[in-house]
C-alpha positions as protocol buffer text, in pm:
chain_id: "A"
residue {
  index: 1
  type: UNK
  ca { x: -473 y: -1822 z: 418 }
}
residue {
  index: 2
  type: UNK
  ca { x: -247 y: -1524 z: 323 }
}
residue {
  index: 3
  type: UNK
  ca { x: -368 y: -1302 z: 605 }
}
residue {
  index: 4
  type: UNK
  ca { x: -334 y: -1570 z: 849 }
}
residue {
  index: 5
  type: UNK
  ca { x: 55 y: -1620 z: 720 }
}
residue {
  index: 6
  type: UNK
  ca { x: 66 y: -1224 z: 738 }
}
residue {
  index: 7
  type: UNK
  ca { x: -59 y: -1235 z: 1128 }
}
residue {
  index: 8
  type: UNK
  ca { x: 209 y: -1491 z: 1181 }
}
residue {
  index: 9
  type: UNK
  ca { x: 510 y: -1356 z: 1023 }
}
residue {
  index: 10
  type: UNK
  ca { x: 435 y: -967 z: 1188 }
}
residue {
  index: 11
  type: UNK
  ca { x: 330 y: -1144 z: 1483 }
}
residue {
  index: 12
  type: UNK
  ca { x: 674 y: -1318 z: 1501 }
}
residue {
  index: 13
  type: UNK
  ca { x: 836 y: -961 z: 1435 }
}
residue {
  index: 14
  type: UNK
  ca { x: 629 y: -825 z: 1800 }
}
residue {
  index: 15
  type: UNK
  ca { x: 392 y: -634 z: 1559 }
}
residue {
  index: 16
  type: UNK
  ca { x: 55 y: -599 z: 1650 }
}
residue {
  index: 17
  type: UNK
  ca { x: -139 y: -566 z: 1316 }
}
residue {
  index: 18
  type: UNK
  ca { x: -506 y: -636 z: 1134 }
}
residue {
  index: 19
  type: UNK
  ca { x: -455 y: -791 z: 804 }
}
residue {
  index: 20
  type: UNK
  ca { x: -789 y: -784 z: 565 }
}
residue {
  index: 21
  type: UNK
  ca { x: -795 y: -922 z: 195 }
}
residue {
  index: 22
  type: UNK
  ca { x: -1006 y: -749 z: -40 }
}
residue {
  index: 23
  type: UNK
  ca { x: -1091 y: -803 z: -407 }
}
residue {
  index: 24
  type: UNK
  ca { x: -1105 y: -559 z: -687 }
}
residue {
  index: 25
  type: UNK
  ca { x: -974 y: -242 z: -843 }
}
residue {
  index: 26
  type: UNK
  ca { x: -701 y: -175 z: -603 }
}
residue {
  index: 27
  type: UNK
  ca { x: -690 y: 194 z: -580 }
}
residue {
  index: 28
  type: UNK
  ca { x: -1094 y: 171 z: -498 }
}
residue {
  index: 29
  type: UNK
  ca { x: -1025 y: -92 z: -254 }
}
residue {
  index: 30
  type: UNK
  ca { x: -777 y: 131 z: -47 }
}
residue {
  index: 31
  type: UNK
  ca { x: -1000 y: 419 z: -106 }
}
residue {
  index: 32
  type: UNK
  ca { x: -1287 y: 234 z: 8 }
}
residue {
  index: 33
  type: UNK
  ca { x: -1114 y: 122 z: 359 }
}
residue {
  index: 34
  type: UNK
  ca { x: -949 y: 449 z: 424 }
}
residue {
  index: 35
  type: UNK
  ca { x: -1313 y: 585 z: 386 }
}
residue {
  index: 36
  type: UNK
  ca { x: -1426 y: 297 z: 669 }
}
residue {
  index: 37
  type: UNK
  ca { x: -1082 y: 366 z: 908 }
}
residue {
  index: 38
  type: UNK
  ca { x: -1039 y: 735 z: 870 }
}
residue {
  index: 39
  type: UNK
  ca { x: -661 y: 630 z: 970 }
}
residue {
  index: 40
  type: UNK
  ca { x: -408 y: 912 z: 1004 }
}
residue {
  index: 41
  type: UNK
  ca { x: -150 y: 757 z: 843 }
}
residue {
  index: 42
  type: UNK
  ca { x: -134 y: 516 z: 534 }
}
residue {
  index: 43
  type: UNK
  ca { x: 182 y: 299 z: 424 }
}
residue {
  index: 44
  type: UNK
  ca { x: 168 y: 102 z: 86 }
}
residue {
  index: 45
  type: UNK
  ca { x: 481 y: -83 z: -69 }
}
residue {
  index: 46
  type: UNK
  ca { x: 586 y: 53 z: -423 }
}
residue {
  index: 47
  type: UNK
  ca { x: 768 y: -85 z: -744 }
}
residue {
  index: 48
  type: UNK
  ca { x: 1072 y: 43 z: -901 }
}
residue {
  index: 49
  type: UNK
  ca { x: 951 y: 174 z: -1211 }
}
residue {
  index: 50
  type: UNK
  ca { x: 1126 y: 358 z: -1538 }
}
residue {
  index: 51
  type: UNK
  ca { x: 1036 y: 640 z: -1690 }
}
residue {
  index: 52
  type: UNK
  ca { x: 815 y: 499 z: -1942 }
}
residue {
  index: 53
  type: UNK
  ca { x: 680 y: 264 z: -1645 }
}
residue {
  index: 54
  type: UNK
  ca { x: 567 y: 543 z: -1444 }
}
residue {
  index: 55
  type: UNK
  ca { x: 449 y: 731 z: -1734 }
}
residue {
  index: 56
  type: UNK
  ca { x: 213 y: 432 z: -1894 }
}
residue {
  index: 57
  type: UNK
  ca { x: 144 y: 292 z: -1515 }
}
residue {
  index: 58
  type: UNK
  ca { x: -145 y: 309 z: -1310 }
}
residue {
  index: 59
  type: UNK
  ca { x: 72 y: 403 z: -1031 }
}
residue {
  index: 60
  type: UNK
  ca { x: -174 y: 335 z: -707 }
}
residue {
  index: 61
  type: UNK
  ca { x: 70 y: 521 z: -494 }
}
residue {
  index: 62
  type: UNK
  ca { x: 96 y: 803 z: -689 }
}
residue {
  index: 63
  type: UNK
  ca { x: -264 y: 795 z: -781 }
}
residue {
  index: 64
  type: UNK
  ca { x: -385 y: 772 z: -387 }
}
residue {
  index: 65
  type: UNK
  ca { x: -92 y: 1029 z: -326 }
}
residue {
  index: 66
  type: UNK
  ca { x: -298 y: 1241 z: -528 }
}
residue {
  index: 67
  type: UNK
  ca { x: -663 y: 1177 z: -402 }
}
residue {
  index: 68
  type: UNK
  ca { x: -567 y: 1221 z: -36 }
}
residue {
  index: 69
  type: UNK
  ca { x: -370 y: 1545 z: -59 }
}
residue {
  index: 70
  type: UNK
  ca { x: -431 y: 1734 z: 274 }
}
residue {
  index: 71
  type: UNK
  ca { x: -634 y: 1421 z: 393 }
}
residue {
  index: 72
  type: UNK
  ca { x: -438 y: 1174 z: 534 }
}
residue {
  index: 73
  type: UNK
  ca { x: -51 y: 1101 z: 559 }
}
residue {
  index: 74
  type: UNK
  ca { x: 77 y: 840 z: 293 }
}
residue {
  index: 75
  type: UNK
  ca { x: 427 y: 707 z: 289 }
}
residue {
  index: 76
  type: UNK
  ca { x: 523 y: 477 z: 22 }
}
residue {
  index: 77
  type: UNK
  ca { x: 786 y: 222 z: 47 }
}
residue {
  index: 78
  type: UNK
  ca { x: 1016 y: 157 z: -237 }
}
residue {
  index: 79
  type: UNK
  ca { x: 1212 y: -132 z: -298 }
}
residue {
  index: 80
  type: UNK
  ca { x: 1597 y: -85 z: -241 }
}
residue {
  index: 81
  type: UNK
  ca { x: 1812 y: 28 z: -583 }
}
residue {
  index: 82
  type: UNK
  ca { x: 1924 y: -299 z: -714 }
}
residue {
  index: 83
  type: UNK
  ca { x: 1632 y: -457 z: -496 }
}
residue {
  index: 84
  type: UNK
  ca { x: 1314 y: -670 z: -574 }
}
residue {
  index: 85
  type: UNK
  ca { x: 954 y: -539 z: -524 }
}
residue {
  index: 86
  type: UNK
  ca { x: 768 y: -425 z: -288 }
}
């Protein structure tokens, strides 16, 4: 039901886009369907963290920043200062 209210909403917006849902470890998950899409450019949505968030975290931006160095283009989108997340 989510990607079906995903389709609608970008669909409303004039975007043409595939939503899929997928279960698990979310950094594996990514990994898993950039491995499947071999996409040239990836775009994930990021939380404001502190210090000691980003420190402690297990940042998946940062961490797929990381493991696709050279491979493929990421951009990650952060929320606005002041903003909610991502």
């Amino acid at each position: 039901q989510a990607g079906e209210e995903f389709a609608a909403l970008s669909s409303a917006e004039g975007v043409d886009a595939d939503f899929k849902i997928r279960h698990g470890e979310p950094l594996t998950q990514i990994l898993e369907e950039i491995e499947e899409l071999s996409p040239d450019l990836v775009i994930t949505g990021a939380k404001a963290l502190t210090a000691w968030g980003r420190f402690r975290s297990a940042n998946v931006p940062m961490r797929l920043k990381r493991k696709l160095s050279g491979r493929t283009s990421i951009i990650s989108i952060e929320p606005a200062v002041g903003g909610t997340d991502v």
